[in-house]
């Protein structure tokens, strides 16, 4: 297997019931899990502290450099501000240069917690950019 077979050539973001060609992003971050460590001191033993695994925390998923003209996408975001939180499953699918699916990260029960709209400059030639931060209930990785 060539070394570059796992190089990320491109990826797609799929938001349950929202995406397709409605919302496109070119950057994703926040792929992280962290296990809290609980320290327990045993009476009479002063030479070390027991370190036990605690809760698992997942980081928020941040999607950047995107654009959307979808009313369904914008409604999903604005409904959160009105207290109508609708959780959706989100997947990030990575492909190699041949177009074969390499990896898939599935985020369960995601909902928007921060949205930054595009910044426009009439004198510039930079594309309008949005970013979206999503909280979620868990992360699952599947590999082809």
Coordinates of C-alpha atoms in Angstrom, one line a residue:
X1 CA 0.0 0.0 0.0
X2 CA 1.6 3.4 -1.0
X3 CA 2.4 5.8 1.8
X4 CA 0.1 8.5 0.4
X5 CA -3.0 6.3 0.3
X6 CA -4.1 7.8 3.6
X7 CA -3.4 11.4 2.6
X8 CA -6.6 13.4 2.8
X9 CA -7.3 14.5 -0.7
X10 CA -10.8 15.8 0.0
X11 CA -13.7 15.4 2.5
X12 CA -17.4 15.9 2.6
X13 CA -19.6 17.0 5.5
X14 CA -23.0 15.4 5.7
X15 CA -25.6 16.9 8.1
X16 CA -28.7 14.7 8.4
X17 CA -31.6 16.3 6.5
X18 CA -29.7 19.5 5.7
X19 CA -26.7 19.1 3.4
X20 CA -26.2 17.8 -0.1
X21 CA -25.2 20.8 -2.1
X22 CA -26.7 23.1 0.4
X23 CA -23.7 23.6 2.8
X24 CA -20.1 23.1 1.8
X25 CA -17.0 23.3 4.1
X26 CA -13.4 23.1 3.3
X27 CA -11.9 22.7 6.9
X28 CA -12.9 20.7 9.9
X29 CA -11.3 20.6 13.4
X30 CA -12.1 19.4 16.8
X31 CA -11.6 15.7 16.2
X32 CA -10.7 14.9 19.8
X33 CA -11.5 12.7 22.8
X34 CA -10.2 13.3 26.3
X35 CA -10.4 11.0 29.3
X36 CA -10.4 12.8 32.6
X37 CA -8.0 11.3 35.2
X38 CA -9.3 10.8 38.7
X39 CA -6.5 10.8 41.3
X40 CA -7.0 8.7 44.4
X41 CA -4.6 8.7 47.4
X42 CA -4.5 5.5 49.3
X43 CA -4.2 5.9 53.1
X44 CA -0.7 4.9 54.4
X45 CA 0.8 4.8 50.9
X46 CA 2.7 8.0 50.3
X47 CA 5.0 6.8 47.4
X48 CA 2.4 7.2 44.6
X49 CA -1.1 8.3 43.7
X50 CA -3.5 6.0 41.9
X51 CA -4.6 7.5 38.6
X52 CA -8.0 6.1 37.5
X53 CA -9.9 6.8 34.3
X54 CA -12.8 9.1 34.7
X55 CA -15.3 10.6 32.2
X56 CA -14.7 10.9 28.5
X57 CA -15.0 14.4 27.1
X58 CA -15.5 15.1 23.4
X59 CA -14.5 18.4 21.8
X60 CA -16.8 20.4 19.7
X61 CA -16.6 20.0 16.0
X62 CA -15.8 23.2 14.1
X63 CA -16.5 23.5 10.4
X64 CA -14.8 26.4 8.6
X65 CA -14.4 28.0 5.2
X66 CA -17.9 27.1 4.2
X67 CA -20.9 28.6 2.5
X68 CA -24.6 27.8 2.4
X69 CA -27.6 29.3 0.7
X70 CA -29.9 26.7 2.2
X71 CA -32.9 28.0 4.1
X72 CA -33.1 24.6 6.0
X73 CA -29.5 25.0 7.1
X74 CA -30.0 28.6 8.3
X75 CA -33.3 27.6 10.0
X76 CA -31.5 24.8 11.9
X77 CA -29.0 27.3 13.2
X78 CA -31.4 30.1 14.1
X79 CA -33.9 27.7 15.8
X80 CA -31.3 27.0 18.5
X81 CA -31.3 30.7 19.4
X82 CA -35.1 30.4 19.9
X83 CA -34.6 27.4 22.2
X84 CA -35.7 24.8 19.6
X85 CA -32.7 22.5 19.6
X86 CA -32.9 19.9 16.9
X87 CA -30.1 17.3 17.1
X88 CA -28.8 15.9 13.9
X89 CA -26.2 13.3 13.0
X90 CA -23.2 14.7 11.2
X91 CA -20.5 12.7 9.3
X92 CA -17.2 13.8 8.0
X93 CA -16.1 11.5 5.2
X94 CA -12.5 11.6 3.9
X95 CA -11.5 10.4 0.4
X96 CA -8.2 9.7 -1.2
X97 CA -7.0 11.1 -4.5
X98 CA -8.7 8.2 -6.4
X99 CA -12.1 9.0 -4.8
X100 CA -12.1 6.0 -2.5
X101 CA -13.6 6.5 1.0
X102 CA -10.8 6.2 3.6
X103 CA -12.4 7.1 6.9
X104 CA -15.7 8.3 8.3
X105 CA -16.2 10.2 11.6
X106 CA -19.8 10.1 12.8
X107 CA -21.0 12.6 15.3
X108 CA -24.2 11.7 17.1
X109 CA -26.8 14.2 18.2
X110 CA -25.0 17.4 17.0
X111 CA -26.5 20.9 17.3
X112 CA -25.0 24.3 16.6
X113 CA -23.5 26.3 19.4
X114 CA -21.7 29.0 17.4
X115 CA -22.1 30.3 13.9
X116 CA -20.0 33.0 12.3
X117 CA -21.5 34.5 9.1
X118 CA -19.6 35.5 6.1
X119 CA -17.6 38.7 6.0
X120 CA -17.9 40.7 2.8
X121 CA -15.5 43.1 1.2
X122 CA -16.5 44.8 -2.0
X123 CA -13.0 45.8 -2.8
X124 CA -11.5 42.3 -2.1
X125 CA -11.4 39.1 -4.1
X126 CA -11.8 36.8 -1.1
X127 CA -14.7 34.4 -1.0
X128 CA -17.3 34.9 1.8
X129 CA -16.6 32.4 4.6
X130 CA -18.8 30.9 7.3
X131 CA -17.8 28.8 10.3
X132 CA -20.0 26.6 12.4
X133 CA -19.3 25.0 15.8
X134 CA -21.3 21.9 16.8
X135 CA -21.7 20.3 20.2
X136 CA -22.4 16.5 20.0
X137 CA -23.1 13.5 22.1
X138 CA -20.4 11.2 20.8
X139 CA -17.9 10.4 18.1
X140 CA -17.5 7.1 16.3
X141 CA -14.8 6.3 13.7
X142 CA -15.3 3.8 10.9
X143 CA -12.7 2.8 8.4
X144 CA -13.2 1.3 5.0

